[in-house]
mmCIF file of C-alpha atoms and ligand atoms in Angstrom:
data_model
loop_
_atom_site.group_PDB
_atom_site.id
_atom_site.type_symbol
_atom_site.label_atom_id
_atom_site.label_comp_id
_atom_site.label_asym_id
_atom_site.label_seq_id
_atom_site.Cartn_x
_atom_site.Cartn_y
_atom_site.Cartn_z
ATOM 1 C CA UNK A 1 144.327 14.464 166.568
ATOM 2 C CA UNK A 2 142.813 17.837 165.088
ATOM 3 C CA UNK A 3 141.614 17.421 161.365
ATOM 4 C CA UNK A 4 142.145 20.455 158.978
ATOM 5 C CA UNK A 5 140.320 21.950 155.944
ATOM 6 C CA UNK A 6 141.796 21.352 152.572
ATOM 7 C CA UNK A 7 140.869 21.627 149.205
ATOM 8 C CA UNK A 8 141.706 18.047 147.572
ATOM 9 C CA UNK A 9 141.350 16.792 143.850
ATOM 10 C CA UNK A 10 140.620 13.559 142.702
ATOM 11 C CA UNK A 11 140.433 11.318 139.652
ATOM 12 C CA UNK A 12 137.223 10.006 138.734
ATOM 13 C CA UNK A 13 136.393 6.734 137.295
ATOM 14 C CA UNK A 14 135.757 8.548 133.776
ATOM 15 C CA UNK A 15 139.336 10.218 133.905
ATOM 16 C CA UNK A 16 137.899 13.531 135.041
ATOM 17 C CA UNK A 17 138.895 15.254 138.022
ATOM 18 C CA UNK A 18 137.273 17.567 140.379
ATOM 19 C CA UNK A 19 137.530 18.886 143.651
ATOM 20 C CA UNK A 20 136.068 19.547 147.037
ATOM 21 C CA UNK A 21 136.608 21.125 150.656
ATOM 22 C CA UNK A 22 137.415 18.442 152.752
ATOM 23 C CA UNK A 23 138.754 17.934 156.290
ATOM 24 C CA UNK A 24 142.012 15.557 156.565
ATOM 25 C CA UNK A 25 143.785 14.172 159.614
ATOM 26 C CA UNK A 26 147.325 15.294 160.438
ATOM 27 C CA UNK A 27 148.366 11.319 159.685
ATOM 28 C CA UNK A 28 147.197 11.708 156.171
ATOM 29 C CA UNK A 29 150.155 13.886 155.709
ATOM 30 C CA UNK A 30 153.151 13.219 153.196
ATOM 31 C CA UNK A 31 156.064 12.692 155.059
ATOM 32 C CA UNK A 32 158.272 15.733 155.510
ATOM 33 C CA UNK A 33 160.143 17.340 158.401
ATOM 34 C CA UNK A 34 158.347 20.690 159.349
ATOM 35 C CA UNK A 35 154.511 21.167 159.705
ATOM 36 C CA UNK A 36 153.260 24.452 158.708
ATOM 37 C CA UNK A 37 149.984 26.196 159.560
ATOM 38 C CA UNK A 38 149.433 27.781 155.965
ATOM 39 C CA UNK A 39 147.901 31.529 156.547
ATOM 40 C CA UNK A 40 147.465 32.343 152.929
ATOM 41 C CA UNK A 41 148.355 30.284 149.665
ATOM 42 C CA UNK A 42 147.988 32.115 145.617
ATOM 43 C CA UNK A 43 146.703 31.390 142.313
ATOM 44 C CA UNK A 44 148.614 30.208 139.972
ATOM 45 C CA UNK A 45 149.024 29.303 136.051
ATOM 46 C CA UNK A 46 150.396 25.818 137.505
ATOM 47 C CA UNK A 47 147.448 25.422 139.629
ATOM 48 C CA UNK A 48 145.609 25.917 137.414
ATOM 49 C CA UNK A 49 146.671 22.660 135.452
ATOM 50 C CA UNK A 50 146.930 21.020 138.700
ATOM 51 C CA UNK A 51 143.064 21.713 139.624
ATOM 52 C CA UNK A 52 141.975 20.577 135.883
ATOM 53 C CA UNK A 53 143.804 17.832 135.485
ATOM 54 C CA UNK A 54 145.886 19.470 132.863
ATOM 55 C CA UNK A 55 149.703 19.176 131.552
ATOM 56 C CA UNK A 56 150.109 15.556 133.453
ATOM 57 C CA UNK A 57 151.937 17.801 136.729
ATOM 58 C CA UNK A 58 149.550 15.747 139.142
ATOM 59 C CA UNK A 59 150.934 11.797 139.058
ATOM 60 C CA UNK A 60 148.990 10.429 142.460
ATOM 61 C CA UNK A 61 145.336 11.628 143.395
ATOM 62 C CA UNK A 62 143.839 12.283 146.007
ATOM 63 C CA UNK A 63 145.726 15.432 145.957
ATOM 64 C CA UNK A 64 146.059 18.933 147.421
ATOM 65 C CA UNK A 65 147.211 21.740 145.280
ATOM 66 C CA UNK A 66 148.419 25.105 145.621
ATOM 67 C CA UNK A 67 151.990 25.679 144.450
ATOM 68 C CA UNK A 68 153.185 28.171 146.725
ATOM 69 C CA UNK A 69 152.218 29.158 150.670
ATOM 70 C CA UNK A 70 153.387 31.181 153.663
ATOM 71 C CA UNK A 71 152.259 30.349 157.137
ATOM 72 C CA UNK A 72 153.730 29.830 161.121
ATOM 73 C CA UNK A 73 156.064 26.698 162.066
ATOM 74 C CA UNK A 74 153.772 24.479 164.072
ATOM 75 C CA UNK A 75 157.004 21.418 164.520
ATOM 76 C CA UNK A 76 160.404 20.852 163.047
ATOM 77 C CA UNK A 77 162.198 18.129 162.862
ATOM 78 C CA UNK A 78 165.134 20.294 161.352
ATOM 79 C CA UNK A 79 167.043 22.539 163.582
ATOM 80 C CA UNK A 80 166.896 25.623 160.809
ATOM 81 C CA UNK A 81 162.849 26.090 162.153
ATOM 82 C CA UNK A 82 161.184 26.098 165.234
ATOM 83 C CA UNK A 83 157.665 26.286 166.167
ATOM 84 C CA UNK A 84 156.398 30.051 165.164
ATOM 85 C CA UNK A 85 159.199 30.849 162.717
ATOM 86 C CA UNK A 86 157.053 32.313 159.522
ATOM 87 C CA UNK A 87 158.168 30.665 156.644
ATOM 88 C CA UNK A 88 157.294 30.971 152.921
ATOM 89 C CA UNK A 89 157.209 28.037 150.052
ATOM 90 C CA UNK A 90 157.662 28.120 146.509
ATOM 91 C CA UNK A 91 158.443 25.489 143.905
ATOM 92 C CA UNK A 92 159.902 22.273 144.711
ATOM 93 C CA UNK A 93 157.057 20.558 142.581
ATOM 94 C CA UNK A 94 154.917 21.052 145.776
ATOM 95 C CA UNK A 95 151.063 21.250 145.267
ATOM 96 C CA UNK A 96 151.862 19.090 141.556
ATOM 97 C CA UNK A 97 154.233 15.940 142.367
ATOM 98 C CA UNK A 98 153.979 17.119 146.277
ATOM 99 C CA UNK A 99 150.856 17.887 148.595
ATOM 100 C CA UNK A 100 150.750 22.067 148.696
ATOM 101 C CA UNK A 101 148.812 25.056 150.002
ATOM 102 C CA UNK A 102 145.542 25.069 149.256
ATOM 103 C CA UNK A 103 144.779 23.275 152.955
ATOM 104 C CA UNK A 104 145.787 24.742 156.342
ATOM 105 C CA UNK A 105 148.056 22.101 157.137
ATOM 106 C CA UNK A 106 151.162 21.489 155.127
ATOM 107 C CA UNK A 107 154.176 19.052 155.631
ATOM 108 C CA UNK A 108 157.088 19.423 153.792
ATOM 109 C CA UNK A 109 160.866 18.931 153.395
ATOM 110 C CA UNK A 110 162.780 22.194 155.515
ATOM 111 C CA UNK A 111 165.170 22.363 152.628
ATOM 112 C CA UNK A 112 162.063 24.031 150.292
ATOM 113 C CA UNK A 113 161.344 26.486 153.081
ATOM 114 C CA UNK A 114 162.764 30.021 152.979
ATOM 115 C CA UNK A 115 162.249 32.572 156.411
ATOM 116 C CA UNK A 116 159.571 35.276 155.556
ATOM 117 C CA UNK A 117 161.824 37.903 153.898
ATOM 118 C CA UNK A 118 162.315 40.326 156.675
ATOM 119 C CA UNK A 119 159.380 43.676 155.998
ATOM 120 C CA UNK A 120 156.754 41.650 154.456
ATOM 121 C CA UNK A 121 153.885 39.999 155.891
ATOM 122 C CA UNK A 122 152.902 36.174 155.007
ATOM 123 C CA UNK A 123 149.876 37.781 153.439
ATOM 124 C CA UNK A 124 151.992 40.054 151.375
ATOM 125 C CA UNK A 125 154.647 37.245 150.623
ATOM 126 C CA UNK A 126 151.817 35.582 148.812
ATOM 127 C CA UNK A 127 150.453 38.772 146.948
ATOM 128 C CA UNK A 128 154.351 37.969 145.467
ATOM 129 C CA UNK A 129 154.176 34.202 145.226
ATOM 130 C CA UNK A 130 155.876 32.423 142.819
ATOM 131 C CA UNK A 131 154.433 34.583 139.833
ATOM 132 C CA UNK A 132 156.055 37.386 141.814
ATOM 133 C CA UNK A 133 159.422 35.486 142.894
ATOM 134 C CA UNK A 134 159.847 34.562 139.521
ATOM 135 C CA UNK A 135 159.372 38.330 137.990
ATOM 136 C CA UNK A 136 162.600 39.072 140.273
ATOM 137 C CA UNK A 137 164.452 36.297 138.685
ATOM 138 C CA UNK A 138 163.762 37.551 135.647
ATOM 139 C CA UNK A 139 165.258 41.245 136.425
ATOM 140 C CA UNK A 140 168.254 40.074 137.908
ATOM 141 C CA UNK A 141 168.833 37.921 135.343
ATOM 142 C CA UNK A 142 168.500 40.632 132.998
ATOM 143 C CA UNK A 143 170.775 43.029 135.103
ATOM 144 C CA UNK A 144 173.407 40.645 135.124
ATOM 145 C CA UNK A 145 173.566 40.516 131.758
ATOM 146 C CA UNK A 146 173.626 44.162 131.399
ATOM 147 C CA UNK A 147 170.556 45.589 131.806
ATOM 148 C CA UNK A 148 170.405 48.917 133.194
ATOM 149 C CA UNK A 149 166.950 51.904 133.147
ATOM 150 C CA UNK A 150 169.541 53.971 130.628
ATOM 151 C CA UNK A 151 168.864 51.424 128.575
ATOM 152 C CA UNK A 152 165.936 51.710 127.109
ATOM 153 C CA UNK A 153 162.576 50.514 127.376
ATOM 154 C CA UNK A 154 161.941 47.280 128.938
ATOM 155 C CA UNK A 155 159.108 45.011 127.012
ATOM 156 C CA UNK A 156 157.105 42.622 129.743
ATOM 157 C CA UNK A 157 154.611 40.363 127.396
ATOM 158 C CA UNK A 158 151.131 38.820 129.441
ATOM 159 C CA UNK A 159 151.135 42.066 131.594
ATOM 160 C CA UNK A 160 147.899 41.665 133.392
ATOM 161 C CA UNK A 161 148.697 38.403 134.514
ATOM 162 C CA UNK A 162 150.592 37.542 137.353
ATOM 163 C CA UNK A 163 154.240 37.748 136.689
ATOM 164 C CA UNK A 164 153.542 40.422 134.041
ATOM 165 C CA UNK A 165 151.723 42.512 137.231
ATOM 166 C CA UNK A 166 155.015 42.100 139.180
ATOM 167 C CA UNK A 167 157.582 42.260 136.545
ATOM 168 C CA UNK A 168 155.725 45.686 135.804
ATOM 169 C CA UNK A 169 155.655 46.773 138.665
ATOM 170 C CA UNK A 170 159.018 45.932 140.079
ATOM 171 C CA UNK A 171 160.861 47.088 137.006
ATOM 172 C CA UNK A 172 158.667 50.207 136.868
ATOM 173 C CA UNK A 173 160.006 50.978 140.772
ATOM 174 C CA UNK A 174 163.401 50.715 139.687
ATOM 175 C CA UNK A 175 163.316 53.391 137.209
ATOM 176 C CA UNK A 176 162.588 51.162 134.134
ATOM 177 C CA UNK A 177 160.910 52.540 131.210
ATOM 178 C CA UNK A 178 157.941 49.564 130.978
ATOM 179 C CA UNK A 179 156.240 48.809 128.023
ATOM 180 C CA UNK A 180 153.656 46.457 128.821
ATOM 181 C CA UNK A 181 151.773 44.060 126.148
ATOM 182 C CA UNK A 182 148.478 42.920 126.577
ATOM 183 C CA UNK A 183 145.337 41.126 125.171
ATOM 184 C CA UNK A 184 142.774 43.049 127.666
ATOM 185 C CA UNK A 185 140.870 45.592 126.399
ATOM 186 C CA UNK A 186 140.463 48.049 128.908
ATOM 187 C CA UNK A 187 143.598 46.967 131.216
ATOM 188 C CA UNK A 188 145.486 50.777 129.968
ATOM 189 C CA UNK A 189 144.759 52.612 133.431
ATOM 190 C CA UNK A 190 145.098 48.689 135.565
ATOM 191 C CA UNK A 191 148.651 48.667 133.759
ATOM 192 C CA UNK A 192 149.609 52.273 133.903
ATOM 193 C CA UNK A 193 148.986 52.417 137.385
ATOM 194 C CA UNK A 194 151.320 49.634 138.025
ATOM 195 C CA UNK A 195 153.905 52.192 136.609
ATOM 196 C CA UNK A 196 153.538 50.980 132.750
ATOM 197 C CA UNK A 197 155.121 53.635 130.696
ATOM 198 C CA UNK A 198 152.892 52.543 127.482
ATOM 199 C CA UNK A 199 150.720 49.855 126.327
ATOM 200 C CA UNK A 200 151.755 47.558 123.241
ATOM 201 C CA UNK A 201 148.613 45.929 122.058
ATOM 202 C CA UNK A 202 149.010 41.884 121.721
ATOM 203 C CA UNK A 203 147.909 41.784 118.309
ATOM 204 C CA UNK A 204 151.077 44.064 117.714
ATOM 205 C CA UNK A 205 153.135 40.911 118.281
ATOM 206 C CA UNK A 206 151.095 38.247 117.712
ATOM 207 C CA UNK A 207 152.525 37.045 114.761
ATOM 208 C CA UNK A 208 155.786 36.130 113.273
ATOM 209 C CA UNK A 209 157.235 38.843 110.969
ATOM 210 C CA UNK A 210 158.620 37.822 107.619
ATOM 211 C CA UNK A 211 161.538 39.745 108.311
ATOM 212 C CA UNK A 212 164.288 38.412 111.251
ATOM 213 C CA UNK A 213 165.008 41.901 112.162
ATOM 214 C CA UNK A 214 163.192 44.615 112.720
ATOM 215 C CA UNK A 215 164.246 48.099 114.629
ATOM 216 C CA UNK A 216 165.927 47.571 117.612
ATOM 217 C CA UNK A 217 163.064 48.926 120.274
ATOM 218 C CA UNK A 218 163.692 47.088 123.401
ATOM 219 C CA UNK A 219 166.420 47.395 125.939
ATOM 220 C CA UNK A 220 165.422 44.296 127.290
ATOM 221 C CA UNK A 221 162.158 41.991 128.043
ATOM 222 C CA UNK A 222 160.266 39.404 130.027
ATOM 223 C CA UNK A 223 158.627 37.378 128.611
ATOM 224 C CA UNK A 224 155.554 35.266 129.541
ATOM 225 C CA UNK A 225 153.926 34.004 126.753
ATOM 226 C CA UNK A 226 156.775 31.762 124.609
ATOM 227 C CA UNK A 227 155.551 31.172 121.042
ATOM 228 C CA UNK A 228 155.223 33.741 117.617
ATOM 229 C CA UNK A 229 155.164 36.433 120.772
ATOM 230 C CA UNK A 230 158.386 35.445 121.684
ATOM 231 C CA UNK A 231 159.859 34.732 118.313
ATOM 232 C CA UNK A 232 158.696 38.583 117.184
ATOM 233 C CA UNK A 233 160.442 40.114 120.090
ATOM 234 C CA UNK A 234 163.801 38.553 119.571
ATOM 235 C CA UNK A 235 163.701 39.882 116.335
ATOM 236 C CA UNK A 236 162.976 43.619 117.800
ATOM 237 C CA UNK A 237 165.848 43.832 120.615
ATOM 238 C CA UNK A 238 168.543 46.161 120.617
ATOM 239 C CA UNK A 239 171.898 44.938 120.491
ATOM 240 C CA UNK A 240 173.118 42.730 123.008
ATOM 241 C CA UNK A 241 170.093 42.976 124.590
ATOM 242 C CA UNK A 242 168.577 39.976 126.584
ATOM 243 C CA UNK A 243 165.201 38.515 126.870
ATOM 244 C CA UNK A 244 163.815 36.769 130.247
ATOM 245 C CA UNK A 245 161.735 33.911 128.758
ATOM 246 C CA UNK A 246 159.546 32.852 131.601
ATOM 247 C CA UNK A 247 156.235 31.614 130.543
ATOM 248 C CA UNK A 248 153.880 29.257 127.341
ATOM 249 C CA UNK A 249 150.801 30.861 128.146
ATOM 250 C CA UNK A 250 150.467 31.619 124.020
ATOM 251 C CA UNK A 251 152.059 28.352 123.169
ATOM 252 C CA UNK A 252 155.349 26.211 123.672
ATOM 253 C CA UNK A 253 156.713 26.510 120.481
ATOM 254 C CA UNK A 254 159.616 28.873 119.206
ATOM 255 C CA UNK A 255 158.915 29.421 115.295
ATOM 256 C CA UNK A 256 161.909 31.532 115.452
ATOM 257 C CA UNK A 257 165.161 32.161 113.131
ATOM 258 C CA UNK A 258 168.834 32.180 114.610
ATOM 259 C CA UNK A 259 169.664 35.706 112.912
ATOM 260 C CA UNK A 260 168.914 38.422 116.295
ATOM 261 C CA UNK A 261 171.777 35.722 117.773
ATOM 262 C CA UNK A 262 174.185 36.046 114.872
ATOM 263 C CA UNK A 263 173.875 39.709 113.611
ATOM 264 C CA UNK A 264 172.614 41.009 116.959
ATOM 265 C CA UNK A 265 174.379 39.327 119.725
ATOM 266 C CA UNK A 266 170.932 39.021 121.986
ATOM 267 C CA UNK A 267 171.021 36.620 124.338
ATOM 268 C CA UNK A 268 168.025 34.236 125.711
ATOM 269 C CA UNK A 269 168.236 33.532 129.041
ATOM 270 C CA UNK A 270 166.041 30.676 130.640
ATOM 271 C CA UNK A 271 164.274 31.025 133.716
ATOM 272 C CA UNK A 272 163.146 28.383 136.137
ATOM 273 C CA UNK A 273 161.722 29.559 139.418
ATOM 274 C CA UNK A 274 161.142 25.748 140.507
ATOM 275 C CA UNK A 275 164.364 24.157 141.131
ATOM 276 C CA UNK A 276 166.512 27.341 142.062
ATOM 277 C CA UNK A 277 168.373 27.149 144.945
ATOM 278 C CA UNK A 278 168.099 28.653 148.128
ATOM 279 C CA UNK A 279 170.622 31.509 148.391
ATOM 280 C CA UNK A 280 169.179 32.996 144.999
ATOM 281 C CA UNK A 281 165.590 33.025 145.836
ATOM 282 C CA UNK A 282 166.743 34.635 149.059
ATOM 283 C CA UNK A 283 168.492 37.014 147.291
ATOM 284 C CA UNK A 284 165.715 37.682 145.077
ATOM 285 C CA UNK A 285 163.035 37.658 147.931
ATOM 286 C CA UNK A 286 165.214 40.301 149.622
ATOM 287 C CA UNK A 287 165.406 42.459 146.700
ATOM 288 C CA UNK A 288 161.046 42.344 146.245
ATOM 289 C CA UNK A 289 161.406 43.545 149.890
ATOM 290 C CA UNK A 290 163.097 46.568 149.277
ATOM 291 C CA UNK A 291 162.361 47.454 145.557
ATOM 292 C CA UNK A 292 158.330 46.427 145.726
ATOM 293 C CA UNK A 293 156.268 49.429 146.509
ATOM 294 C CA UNK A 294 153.232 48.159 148.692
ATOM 295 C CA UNK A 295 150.521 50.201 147.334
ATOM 296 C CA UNK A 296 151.344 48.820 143.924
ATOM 297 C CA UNK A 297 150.934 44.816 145.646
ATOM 298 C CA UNK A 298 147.542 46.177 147.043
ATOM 299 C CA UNK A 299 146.411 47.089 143.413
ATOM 300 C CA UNK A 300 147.301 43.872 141.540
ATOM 301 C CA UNK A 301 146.196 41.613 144.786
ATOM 302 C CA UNK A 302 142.849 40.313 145.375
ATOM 303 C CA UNK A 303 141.990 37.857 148.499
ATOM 304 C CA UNK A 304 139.684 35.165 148.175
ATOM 305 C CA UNK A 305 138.791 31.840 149.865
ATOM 306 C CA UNK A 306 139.483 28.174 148.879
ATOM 307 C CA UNK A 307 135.848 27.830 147.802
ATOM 308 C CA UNK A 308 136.410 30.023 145.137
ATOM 309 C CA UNK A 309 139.482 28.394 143.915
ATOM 310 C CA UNK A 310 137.614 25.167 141.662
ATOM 311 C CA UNK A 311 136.125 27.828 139.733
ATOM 312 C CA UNK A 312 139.260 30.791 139.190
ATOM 313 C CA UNK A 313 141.410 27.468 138.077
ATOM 314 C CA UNK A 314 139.656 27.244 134.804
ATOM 315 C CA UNK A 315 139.753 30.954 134.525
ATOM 316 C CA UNK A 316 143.696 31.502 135.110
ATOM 317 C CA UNK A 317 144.398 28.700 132.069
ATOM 318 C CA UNK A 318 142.370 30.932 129.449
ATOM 319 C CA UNK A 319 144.075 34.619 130.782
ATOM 320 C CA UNK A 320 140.920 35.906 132.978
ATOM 321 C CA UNK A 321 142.627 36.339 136.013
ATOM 322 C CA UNK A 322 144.315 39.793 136.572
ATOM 323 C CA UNK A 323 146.899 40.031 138.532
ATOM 324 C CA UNK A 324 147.450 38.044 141.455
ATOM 325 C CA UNK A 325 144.863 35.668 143.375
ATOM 326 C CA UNK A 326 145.882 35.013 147.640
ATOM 327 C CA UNK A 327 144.051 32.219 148.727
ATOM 328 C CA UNK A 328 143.308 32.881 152.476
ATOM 329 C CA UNK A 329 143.457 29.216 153.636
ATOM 330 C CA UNK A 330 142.159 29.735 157.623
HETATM 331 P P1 NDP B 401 148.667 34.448 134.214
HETATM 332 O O1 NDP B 401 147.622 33.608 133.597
HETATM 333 O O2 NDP B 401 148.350 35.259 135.416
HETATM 334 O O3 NDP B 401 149.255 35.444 133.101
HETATM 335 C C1 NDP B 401 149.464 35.091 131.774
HETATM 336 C C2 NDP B 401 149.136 36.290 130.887
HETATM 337 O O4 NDP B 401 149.538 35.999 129.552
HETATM 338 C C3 NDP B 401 147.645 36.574 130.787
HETATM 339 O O5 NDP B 401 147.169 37.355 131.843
HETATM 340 C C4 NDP B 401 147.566 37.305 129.471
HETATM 341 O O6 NDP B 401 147.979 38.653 129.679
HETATM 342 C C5 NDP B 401 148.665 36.626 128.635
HETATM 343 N N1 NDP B 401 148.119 35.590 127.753
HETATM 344 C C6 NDP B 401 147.293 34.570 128.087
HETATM 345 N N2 NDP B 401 147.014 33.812 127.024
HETATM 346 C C7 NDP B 401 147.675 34.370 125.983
HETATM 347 C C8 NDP B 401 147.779 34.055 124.593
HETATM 348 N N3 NDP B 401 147.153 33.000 124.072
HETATM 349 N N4 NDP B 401 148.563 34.837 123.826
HETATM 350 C C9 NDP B 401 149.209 35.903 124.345
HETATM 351 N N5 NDP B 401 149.131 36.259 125.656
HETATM 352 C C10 NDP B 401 148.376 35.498 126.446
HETATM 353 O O7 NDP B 401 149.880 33.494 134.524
HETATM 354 P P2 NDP B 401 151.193 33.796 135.403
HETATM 355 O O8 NDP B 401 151.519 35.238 135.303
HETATM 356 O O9 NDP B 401 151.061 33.162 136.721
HETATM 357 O O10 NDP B 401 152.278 32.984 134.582
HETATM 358 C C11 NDP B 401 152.673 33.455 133.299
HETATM 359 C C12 NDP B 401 153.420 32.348 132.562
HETATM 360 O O11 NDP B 401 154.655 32.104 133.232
HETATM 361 C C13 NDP B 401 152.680 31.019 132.532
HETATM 362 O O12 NDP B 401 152.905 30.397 131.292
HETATM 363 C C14 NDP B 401 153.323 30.220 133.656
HETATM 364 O O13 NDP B 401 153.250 28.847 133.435
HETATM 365 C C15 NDP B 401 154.751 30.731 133.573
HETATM 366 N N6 NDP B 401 155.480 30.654 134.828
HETATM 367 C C16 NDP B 401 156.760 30.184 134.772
HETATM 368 C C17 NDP B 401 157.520 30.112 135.900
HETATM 369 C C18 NDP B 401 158.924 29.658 135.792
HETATM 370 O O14 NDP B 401 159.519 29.252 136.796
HETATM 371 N N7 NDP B 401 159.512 29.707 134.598
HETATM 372 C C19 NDP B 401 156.976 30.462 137.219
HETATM 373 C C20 NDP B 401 155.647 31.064 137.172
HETATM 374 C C21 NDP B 401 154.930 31.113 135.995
HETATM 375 P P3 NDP B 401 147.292 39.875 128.910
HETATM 376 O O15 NDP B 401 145.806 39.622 129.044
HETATM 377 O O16 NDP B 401 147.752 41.081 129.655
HETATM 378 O O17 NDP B 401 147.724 39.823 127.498
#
């Protein structure tokens, strides 16, 4: 039987947990119906947790992270794949309650599995990942509630991160006027190059105003950081407007009034990129085919190995990591 590299995490007798390169046996695989070889795996905030220990995702240790992956069918047990189909995984739980990515063999259920959208390559299918999938959610959940680039301006909160990256650019490719809101100094020509139309500094909206409303600026926005962010925004929407709330990285709570629902009609649509099933995220993996300009991907993507992944956890949970991280697993 051929052993494979993979990066697994355990529980030490303290409580802590760390992790190492190791090589595993094929039998040590959960059981699943389709072995992949896993070319390239991502960074994410969720891996993050999972390679720290934090949020309680992780339930069983030892464990293999790595949320999302796209590799080559090596067997199926499901008639939908055969040996050499490319295939791409996100969600599902897999890399927190299931093993995920960050190794070069993965076994998993063929029902989580989605054929590499048509024009991308696996390597480029994980420059999108789930950060990436989940930015397209976002937008067509915003279009289908009206959102159009006559609009107005479209607000994208945690822009140098990785769904902020994608959102940006993505929206910024359609013909969206992007106003992008970040924390990093010196992240003006990172984001404008992404297609940001201006730069809202966090501090502008890090704190809950004392008034409900305020002008009506934004045409629509995604969201990634929940909390007084979040709260501010809904109070600066235009009417009817909709805000994509994706993401806690500034907190969980929602110290927010009713009144931009009451006298404003905006509407706060939820967005899970976990559980959503298949048809939509092939819709919305076709749609990052077409509308995703390349050289944009190439700009917010860096490659790296999974020795460098212990360390870049740590760094994605306190907003160091810019844009998106591909882990090349082989
Ligand atoms: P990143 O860490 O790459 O990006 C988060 C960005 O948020 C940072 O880059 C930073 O942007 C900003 N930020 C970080 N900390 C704070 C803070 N305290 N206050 C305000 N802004 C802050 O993570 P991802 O892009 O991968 O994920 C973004 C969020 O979306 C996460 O919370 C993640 O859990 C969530 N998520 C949800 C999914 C879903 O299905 N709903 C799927 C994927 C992710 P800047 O420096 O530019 O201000």
């Amino acid at each position: 039987m051929m052993s494979f590299r993979a990066l697994v995490v355990d529980k030490n007798a303290d409580g802590t947990v760390t992790s190492s390169i190791r090589e595993l046996e094929e039998d040590q695989l959960p059981a699943g119906d389709v072995v992949v070889n896993v070319d390239y795996s991502t960074l994410n905030y969720k891996d993050g947790l999972c390679l720290t220990g934090g949020g309680g995702l992780v339930r069983t240790y030892p464990h293999v992270p790595g949320v999302d992956f796209a590799g080559t069918v090596e067997s199926s047990a499901d008639a939908r794949y055969r040996p050499g189909d490319k295939v791409v995984l996100t969600g599902w739980r897999v890399g927190e309650v299931w093993w995920g990515g960050y190794a070069e063999k993965a076994k998993v259920k063929a029902d989580w599995l989605v054929p590499l959208p048509e024009g991308l390559t696996t390597r480029e299918a994980m420059g999108v990942g789930t950060a990436g999938l989940t930015a397209m959610l976002a937008i067509l959940a915003l279009e289908e509630h009206g959102l159009s680039p006559d609009r107005g301006p479209v607000l994208v909160t945690g822009a140098t991160g990785g769904v902020g990256s994608v959102a940006t650019a993505l929206l910024a490719a359609r013909g969206y006027e992007v106003a992008a809101v970040t924390g990093r100094a010196g992240s003006e020509a990172y984001l404008k190059e992404l297609g940001a139309g201006r730069i809202v500094p966090r501090a502008d909206l890090a704190e809950i105003s004392k008034r409900p409303l305020e002008s009506e600026s934004w045409a629509g926005a995604i969201d990634n950081v929940g909390g007084a962010m979040l709260a501010r925004l809904l109070g600066q929407m235009k009417y009817g407007a909709s805000v994509a709330a994706v993401g806690l990285a500034g907190g969980v709570q929602l110290p927010a009034t009713v009144i931009p629902f009451l006298l404003r009609g905006i509407n706060l649509l939820g967005i899970d990129s976990v559980m959503q099933p298949v048809a939509r995220r092939e819709a919305a993996w076709r749609r990052i085919a077409t509308d995703l300009p390349r050289d944009k991907l190439s700009t917010m993507t860096r490659v790296v190995r999974l020795e460098d992944i212990a360390e870049l956890g740590p760094a994605i949970l306190k907003g160091e990591v810019r844009g998106r991280v591909v882990v090349a697993v082989r």
